[in-house]
Coordinates of C-alpha atoms in Angstrom, one line a residue:
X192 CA 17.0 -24.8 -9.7
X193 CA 16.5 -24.6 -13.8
X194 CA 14.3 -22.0 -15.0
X195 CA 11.9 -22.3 -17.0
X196 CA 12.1 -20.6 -20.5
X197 CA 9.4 -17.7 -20.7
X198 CA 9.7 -15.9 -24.3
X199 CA 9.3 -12.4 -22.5
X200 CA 11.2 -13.4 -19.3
X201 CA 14.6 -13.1 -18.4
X202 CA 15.8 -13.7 -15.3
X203 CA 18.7 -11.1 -13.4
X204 CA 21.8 -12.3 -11.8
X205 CA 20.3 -9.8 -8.9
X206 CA 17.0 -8.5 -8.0
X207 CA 18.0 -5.2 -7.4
X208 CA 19.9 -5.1 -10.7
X209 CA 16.8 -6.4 -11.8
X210 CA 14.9 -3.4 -10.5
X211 CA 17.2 -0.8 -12.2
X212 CA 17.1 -2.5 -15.3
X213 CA 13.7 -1.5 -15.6
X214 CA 14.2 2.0 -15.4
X215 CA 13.7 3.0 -19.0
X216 CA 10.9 0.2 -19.5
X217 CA 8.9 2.1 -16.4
X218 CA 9.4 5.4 -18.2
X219 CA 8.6 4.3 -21.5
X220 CA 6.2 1.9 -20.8
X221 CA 2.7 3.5 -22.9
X222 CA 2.4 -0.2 -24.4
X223 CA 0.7 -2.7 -22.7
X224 CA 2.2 -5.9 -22.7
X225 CA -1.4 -7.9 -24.1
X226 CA -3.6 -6.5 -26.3
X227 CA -6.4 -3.8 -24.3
X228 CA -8.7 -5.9 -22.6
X229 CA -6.8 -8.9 -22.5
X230 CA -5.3 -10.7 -18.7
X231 CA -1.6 -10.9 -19.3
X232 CA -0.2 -14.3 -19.5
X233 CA 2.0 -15.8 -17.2
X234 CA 5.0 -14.7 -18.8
X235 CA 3.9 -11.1 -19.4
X236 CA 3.2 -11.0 -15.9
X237 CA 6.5 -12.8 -14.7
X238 CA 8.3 -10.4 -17.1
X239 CA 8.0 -7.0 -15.1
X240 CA 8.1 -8.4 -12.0
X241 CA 11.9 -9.4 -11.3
X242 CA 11.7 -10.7 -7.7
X243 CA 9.5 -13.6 -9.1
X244 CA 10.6 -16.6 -11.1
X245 CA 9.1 -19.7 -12.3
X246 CA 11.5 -23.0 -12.1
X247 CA 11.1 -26.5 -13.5
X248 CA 10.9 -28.4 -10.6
X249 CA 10.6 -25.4 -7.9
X250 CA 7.7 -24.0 -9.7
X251 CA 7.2 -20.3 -8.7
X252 CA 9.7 -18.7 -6.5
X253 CA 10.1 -15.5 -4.8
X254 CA 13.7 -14.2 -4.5
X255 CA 15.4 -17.8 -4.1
X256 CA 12.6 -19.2 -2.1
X257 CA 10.4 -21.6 -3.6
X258 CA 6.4 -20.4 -2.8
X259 CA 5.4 -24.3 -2.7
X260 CA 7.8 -24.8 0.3
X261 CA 6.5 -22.1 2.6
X262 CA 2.9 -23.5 1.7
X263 CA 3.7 -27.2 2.6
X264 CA 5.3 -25.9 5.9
X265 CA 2.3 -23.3 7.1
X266 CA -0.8 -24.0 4.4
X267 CA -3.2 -20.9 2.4
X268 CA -3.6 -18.3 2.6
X269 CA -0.4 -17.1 3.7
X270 CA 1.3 -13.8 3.0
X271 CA 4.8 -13.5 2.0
X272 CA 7.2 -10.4 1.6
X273 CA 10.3 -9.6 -0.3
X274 CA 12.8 -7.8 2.1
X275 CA 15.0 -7.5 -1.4
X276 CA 12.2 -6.1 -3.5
X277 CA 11.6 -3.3 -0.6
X278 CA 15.2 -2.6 -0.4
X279 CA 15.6 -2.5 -4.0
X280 CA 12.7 -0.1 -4.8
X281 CA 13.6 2.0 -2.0
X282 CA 17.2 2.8 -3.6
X283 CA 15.8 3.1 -6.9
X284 CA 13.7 5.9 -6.0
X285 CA 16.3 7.0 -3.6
X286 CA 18.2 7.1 -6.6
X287 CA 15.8 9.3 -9.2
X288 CA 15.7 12.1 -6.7
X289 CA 20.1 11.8 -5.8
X290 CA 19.6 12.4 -9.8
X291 CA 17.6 15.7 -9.6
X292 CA 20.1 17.4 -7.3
X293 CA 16.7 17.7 -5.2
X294 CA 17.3 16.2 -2.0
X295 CA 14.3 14.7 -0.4
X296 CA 13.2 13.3 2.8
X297 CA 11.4 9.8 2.0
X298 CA 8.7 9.1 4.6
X299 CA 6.7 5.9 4.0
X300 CA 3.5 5.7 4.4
X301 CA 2.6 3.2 7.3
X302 CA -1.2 2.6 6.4
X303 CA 0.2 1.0 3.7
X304 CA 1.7 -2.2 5.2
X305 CA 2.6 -1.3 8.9
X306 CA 4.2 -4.9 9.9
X307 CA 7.4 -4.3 12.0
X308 CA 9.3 -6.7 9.9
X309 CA 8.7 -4.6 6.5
X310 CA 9.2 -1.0 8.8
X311 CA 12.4 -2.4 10.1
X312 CA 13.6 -2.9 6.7
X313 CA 12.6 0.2 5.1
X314 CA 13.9 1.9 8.1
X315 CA 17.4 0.4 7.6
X316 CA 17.4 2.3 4.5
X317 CA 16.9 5.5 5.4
X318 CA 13.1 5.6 5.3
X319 CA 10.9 7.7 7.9
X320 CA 7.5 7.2 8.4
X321 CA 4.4 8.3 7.4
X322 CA 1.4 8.2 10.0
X323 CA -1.8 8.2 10.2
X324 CA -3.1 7.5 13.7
X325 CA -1.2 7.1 17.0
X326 CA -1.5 3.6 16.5
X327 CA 0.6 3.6 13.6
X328 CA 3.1 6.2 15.8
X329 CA 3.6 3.8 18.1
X330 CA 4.0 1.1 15.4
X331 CA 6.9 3.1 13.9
X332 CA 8.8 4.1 17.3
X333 CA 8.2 0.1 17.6
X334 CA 10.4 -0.6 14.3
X335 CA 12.9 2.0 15.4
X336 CA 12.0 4.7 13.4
X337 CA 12.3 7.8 15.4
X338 CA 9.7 10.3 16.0
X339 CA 12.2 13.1 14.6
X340 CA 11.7 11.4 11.2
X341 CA 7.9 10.7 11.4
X342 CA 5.3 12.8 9.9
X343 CA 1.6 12.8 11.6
X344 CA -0.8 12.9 9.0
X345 CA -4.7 12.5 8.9
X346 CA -8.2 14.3 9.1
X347 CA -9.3 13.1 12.3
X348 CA -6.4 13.4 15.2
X349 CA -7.2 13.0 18.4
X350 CA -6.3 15.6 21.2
X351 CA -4.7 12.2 22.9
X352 CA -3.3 11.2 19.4
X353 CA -1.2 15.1 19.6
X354 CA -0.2 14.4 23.3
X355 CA 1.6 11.9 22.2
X356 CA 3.1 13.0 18.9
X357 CA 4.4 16.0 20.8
X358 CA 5.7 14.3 23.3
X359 CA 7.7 12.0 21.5
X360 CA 9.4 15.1 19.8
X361 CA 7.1 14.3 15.9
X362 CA 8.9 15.8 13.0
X363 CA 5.7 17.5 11.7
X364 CA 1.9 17.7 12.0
X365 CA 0.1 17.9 8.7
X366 CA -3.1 20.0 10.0
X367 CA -5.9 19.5 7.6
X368 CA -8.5 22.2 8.9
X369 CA -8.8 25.4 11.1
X370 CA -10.7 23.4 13.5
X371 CA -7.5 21.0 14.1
X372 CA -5.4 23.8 14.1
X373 CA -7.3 25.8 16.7
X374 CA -7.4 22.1 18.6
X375 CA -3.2 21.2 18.4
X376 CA -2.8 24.9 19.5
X377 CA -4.7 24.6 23.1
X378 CA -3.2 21.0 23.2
X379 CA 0.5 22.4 22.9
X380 CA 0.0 25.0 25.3
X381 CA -1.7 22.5 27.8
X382 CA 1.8 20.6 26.9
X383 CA 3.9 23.6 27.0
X384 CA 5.5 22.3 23.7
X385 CA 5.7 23.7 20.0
X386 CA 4.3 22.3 17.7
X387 CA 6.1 21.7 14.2
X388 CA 3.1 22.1 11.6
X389 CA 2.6 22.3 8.1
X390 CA -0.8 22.8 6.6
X391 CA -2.4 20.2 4.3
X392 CA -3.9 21.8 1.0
X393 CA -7.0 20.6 -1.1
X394 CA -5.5 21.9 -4.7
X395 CA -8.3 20.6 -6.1
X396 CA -6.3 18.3 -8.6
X397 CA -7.8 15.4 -10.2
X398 CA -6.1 12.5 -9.8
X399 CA -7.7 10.5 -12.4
X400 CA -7.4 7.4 -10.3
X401 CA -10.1 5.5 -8.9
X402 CA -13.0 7.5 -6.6
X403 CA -12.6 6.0 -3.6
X404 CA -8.5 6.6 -3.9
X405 CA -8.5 10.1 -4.6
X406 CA -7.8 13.0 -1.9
X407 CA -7.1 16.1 -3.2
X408 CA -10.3 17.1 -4.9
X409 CA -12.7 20.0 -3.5
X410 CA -15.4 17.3 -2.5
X411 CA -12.9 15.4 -0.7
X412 CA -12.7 15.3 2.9
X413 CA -8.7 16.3 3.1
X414 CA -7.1 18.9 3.4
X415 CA -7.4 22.9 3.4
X416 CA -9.4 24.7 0.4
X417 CA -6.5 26.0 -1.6
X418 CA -8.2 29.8 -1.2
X419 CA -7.8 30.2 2.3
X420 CA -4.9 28.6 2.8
X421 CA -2.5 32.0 2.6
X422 CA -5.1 33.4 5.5
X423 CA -4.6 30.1 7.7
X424 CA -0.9 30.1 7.6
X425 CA -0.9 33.3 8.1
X426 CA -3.5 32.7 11.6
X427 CA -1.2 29.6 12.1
X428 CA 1.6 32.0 12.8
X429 CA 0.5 33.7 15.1
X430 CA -1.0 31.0 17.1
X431 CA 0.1 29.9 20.6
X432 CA 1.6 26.7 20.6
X433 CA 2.0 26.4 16.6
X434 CA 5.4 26.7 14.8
X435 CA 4.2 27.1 11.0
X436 CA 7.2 25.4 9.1
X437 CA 6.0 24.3 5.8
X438 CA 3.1 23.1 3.8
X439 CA 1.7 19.6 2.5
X440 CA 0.0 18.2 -0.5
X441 CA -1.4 14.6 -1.3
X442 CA -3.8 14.6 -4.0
X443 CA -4.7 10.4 -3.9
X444 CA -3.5 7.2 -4.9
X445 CA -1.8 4.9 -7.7
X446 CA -1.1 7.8 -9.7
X447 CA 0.5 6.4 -13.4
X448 CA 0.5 9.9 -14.6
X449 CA 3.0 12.8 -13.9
X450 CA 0.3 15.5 -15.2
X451 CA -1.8 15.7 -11.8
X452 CA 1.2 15.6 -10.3
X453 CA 2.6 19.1 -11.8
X454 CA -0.4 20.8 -11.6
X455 CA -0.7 20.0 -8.0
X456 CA 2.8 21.4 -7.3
X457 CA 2.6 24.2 -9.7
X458 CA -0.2 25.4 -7.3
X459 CA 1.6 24.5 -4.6
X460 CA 4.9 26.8 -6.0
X461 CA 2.1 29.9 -6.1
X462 CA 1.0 29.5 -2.4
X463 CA 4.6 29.3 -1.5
X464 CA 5.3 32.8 -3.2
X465 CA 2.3 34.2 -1.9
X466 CA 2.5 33.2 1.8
X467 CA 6.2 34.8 1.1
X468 CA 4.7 38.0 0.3
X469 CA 3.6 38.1 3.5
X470 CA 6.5 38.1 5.5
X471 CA 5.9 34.7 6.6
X472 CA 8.5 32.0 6.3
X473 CA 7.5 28.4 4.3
X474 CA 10.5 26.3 5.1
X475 CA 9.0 22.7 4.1
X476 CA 7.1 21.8 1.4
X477 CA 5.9 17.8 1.7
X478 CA 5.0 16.6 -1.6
X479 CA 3.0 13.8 -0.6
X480 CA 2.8 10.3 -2.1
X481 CA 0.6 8.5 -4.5
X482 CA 2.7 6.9 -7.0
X483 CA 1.4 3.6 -8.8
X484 CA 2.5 0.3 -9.8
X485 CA 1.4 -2.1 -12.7
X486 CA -1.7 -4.3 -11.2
X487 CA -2.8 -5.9 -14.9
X488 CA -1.0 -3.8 -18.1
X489 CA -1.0 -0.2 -17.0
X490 CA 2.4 1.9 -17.0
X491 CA 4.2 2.1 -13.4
X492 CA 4.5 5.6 -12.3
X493 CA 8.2 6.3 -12.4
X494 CA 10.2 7.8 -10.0
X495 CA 12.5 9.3 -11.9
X496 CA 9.6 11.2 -14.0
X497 CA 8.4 12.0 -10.5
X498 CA 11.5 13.4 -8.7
X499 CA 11.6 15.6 -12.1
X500 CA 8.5 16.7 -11.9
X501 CA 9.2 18.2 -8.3
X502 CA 12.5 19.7 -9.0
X503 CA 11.0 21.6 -12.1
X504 CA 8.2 23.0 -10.2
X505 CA 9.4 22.9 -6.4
X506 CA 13.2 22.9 -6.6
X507 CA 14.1 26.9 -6.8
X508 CA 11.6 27.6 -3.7
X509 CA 14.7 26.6 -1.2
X510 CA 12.5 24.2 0.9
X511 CA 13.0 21.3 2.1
X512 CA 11.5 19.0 0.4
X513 CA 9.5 15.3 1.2
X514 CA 8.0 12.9 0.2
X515 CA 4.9 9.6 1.3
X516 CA 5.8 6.8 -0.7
X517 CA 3.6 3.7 0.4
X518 CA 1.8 1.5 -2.7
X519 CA 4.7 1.9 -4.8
X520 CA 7.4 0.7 -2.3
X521 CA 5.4 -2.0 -0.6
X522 CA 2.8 -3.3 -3.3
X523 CA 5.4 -5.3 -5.5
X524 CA 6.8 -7.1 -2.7
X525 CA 4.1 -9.3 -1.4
X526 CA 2.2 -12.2 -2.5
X527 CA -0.7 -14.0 -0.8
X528 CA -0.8 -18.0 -1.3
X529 CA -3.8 -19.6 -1.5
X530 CA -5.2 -22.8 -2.6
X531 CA -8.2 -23.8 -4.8
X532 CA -10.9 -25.5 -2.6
X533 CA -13.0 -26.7 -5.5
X534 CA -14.4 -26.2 -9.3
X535 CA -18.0 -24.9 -9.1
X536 CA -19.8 -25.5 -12.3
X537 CA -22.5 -22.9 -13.0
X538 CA -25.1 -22.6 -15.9
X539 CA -24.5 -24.0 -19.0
X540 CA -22.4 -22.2 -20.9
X541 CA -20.7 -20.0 -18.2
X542 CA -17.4 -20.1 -16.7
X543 CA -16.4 -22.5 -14.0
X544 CA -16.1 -20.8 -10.4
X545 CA -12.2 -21.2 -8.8
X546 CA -13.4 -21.5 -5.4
X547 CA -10.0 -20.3 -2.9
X548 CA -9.3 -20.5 0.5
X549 CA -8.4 -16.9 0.5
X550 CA -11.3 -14.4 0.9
X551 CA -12.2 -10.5 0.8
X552 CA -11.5 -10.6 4.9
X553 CA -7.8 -11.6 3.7
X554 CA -7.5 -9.1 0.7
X555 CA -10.2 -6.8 0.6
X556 CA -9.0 -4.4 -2.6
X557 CA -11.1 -6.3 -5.5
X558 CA -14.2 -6.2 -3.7
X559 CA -13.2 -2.9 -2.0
X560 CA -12.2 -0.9 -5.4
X561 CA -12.8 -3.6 -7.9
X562 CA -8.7 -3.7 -8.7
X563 CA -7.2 -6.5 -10.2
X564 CA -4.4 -8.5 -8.9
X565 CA -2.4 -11.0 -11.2
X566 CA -2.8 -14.5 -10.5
X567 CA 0.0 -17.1 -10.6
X568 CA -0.3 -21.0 -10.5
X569 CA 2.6 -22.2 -7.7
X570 CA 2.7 -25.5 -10.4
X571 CA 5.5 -25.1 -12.8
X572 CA 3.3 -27.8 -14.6
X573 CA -0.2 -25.7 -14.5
X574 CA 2.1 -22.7 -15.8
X575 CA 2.0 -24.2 -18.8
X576 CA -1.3 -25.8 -19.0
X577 CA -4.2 -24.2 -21.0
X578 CA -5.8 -21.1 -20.6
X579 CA -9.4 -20.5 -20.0
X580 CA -12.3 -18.0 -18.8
X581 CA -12.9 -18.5 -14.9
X582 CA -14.5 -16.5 -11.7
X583 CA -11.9 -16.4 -8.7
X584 CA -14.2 -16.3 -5.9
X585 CA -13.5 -17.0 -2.4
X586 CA -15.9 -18.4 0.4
X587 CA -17.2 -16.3 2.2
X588 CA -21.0 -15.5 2.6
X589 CA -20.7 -12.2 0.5
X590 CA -21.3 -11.7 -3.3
X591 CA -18.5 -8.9 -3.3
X592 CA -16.3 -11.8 -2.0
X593 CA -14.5 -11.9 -5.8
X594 CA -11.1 -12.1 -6.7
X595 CA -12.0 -11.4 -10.8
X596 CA -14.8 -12.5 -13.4
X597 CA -14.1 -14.1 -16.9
X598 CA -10.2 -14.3 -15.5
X599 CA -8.1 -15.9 -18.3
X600 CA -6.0 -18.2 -16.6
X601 CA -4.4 -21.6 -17.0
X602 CA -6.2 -24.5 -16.2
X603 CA -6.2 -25.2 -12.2
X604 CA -7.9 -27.6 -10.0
X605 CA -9.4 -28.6 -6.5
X606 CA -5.7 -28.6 -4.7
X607 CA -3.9 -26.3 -7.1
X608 CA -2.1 -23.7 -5.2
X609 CA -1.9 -20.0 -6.7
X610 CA -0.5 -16.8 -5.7
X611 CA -2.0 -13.2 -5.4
X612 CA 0.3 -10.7 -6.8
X613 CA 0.7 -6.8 -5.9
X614 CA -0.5 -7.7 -2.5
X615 CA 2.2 -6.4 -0.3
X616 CA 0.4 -3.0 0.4
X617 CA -3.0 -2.5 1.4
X618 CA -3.0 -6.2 1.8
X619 CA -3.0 -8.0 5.4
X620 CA -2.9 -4.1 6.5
X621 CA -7.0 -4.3 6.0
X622 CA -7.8 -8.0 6.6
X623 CA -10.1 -8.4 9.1
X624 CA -12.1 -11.6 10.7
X625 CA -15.3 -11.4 8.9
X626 CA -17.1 -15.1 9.3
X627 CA -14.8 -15.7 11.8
X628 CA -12.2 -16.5 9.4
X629 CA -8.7 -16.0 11.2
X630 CA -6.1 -13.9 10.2
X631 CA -3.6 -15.2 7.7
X632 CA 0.0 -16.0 8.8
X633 CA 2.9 -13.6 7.3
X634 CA 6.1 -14.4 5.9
X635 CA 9.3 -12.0 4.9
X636 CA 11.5 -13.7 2.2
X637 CA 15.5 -11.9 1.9
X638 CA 17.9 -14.4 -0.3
X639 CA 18.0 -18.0 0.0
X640 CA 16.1 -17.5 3.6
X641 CA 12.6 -17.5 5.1
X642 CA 11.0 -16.9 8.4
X643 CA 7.3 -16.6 10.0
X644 CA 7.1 -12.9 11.0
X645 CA 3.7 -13.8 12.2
X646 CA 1.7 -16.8 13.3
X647 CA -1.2 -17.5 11.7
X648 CA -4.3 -16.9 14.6
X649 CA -6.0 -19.5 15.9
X650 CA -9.2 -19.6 15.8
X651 CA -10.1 -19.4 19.9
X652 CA -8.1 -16.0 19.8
X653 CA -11.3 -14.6 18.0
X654 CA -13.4 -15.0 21.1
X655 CA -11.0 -14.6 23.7
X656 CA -11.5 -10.9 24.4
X657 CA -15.2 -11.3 24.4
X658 CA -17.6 -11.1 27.6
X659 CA -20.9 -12.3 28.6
X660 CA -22.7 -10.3 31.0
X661 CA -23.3 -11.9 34.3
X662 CA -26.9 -11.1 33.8
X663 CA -27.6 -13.2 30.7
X664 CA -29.6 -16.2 31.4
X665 CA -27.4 -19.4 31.0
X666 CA -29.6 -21.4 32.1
X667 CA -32.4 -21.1 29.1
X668 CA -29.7 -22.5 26.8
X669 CA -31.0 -24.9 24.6
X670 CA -30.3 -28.8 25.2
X671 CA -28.5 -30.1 22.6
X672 CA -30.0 -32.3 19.3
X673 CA -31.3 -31.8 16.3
X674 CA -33.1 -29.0 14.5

């Protein structure tokens, strides 16, 4: 395959060399690529993403496999994932914390793309898990990850949801209130079990991220308010049932800056020494997750400014230390493939609409948190053809069903085939069957090699659970005809 030549692109003999190569860009990245307001072209966007390349006769490609090839086999929209990109940006953050001397258990988080496939290969690295639900607990045993290296998080558990965690031996229990705590206790003397927990904190630490992707703010619903946290360890400790071990912050989502992230933790260092001044032992300290990517132009949170930013505040407390990786590890490695169904004019004057077979049931983040994903023609052709203002829009009955307004992209047409980028957490995780629109099928690149990791449904399976109650009149059906 010949590449095509991108001014700001240049492809690496490896992916993952690739990945560490971008090291010092991710730390001193405070310059967008484009101008403020401005869509990065194709190249910008082709530039910082090293497990995607754009060939002459290929067109775009994803490790070594060409994107057209797995759209001609299976249509749009179809997700696909990079086993190398996971593997690679596991190591490198692997990596920035081996460099800190601060060793660190990386759990990640499930909720974030919880397909075997994608557990299995984190899990090959080292990776635990992250969970959320006994669904996802089960998920991870599923992938092979042991309970011993899972961590239950979550406001809302279940007293069935702690059943099970105990019994499969879970690592930890992040309890977020007294209620819960007062809750696992009866449960683990009903089991006749101990339960491992640390307590959740609500530092209340703005992110500065989006609202809906925030967590550890006092009008949040997570975690413990950071003032009666000392007393609840302290109540936790003498519990029935509870084995106090440690404590746990999160504080949101595609974090960028490493400021939050020290206050947070600096707070976190205080409680520490003041639960120690009680006689009480704090033995675990689990740092959470949060760390962001580059969606448009913005500067990826890096996790060697990260793993620094623990040791300096966290490292001389003696803990063990973890963290909940999930966007950051996941969201670079998966595209969704979709195909434009047709050019809407509008009013005069106004941008065409880009009609796609992909919709907000498939990815359900722009309309969800207005975010913007990149957009990439498949078409080594349309790469290069001009740019201009266009709405994304897929087809379902829903205005919020928007992929971007005033997009500047290059020119594409009824046919053209296009890929999503970023999509590879929070993705196919939340895609649902809205309009009775089947689930997409899923792909997992690694190399030169390809393979369906899951079918796409058909489109009886969305009916075949449902009942009709014996009692419902059948026979006042309508006759068929017209209207």
């Amino acid at each position: 395959m010949t590449d095509l030549c991108f001014p700001s692109f240049h492809a690496s003999s490896t992916l993952e060399a690739a990945e560490q190569g971008g090291i010092v860009a991710a730390i001193m990245a405070d310059a967008p690529l484009t101008c403020p307001g401005q869509d990065p072209s194709v190249s910008d966007l082709l530039a910082v993403r090293p497990a995607l390349s754009m060939h002459a006769v290929d067109g775009l490609v994803l490790e070594d496999v060409p994107l057209n090839a797995i759209a001609d086999a299976l249509g749009t929209p179809t997700w696909v994932m990079s086993a190398g990109t996971l593997r690679a940006r596991y190591r490198r953050l692997a990596t920035a914390f081996e460099g800190t001397d601060t060793p660190v258990s990386i759990h990640f988080a499930v909720k974030a793309n919880d397909h075997l496939a994608v557990l299995r290969v984190l899990a090959a690295e080292g990776a635990g898990a992250d969970v959320v639900s006994g669904g996802e607990l089960r998920r991870a045993m599923a992938a092979g990850i042991p309970a011993c290296r899972i961590v239950f998080s979550g406001v809302g558990k279940t007293a069935d949801e702690m059943r099970l965690a105990l019994r499969a031996g879970i690592a930890q229990i992040n309890v977020e209130s007294a209620e819960e705590l007062d809750l696992l206790s009866a449960v683990a003397v009903d089991e006749g079990l101990d339960a491992p927990v640390a307590l959740r904190i609500n530092p209340d630490v703005d992110a500065g991220t989006h609202a809906k992707i925030t967590t550890g703010l006092a009008t949040n619903k997570f975690g413990i308010p950071y003032n009666r946290a000392a007393d609840l360890y302290a109540h936790a400790a003498a519990l029935p049932g509870i084995r106090a071990v440690g404590l746990a912050m999160h504080i949101g989502s595609q974090i960028t800056r490493m400021q939050p992230y020290r206050t947070a933790y600096a707070k976190l260092a205080e409680l520490v020494r003041t639960i120690r001044a009680r006689g009480l032992a704090v033995d675990v300290l689990d740092c959470g997750g949060g760390l962001g990517i580059s969606y448009r132009d913005e500067s990826e949170g890096a996790p060697e400014a990260l793993a620094s930013a623990i040791h300096t505040e966290l490292g001389d407390l003696g803990t063990r230390l973890a963290i909940e990786p999930g966007r950051w590890l996941a969201g670079p490695a998966g595209v969704l493939l979709s195909t434009v169904i047709l050019r809407k004019s509008g009013y005069d004057g106004m941008p065409p609409f880009l009609v796609l077979d992909a919709a907000m049931n498939d990815l359900m983040r722009p309309s969800l948190y207005d975010a913007w994903h990149g957009i990439l023609p498949l078409s080594p052709t349309e790469a290069f053809a001009p740019v201009e203002q266009v709405h994304v829009v897929g087809p379902v009955c829903e205005s919020g069903d928007t992929f971007g307004h005033d997009r500047s992209l290059p020119h594409m047409k009824a046919g053209s085939r296009l890929a999503l980028l970023d999509c590879g957490a929070y993705g196919m995780v939340m895609s649902s069957t809205y309009n009775a629109r089947p689930l997409a099928a899923q792909v997992m690149v690694d190399g030169n090699r390809w393979s369906v990791i899951r079918d796409r449904q058909q489109t009886e399976a969305l009916w075949a659970a449902d009942r009709i109650p014996e009692w419902v009149d059948t026979a006042l059906l309508p006759a068929g005809g017209g209207l």
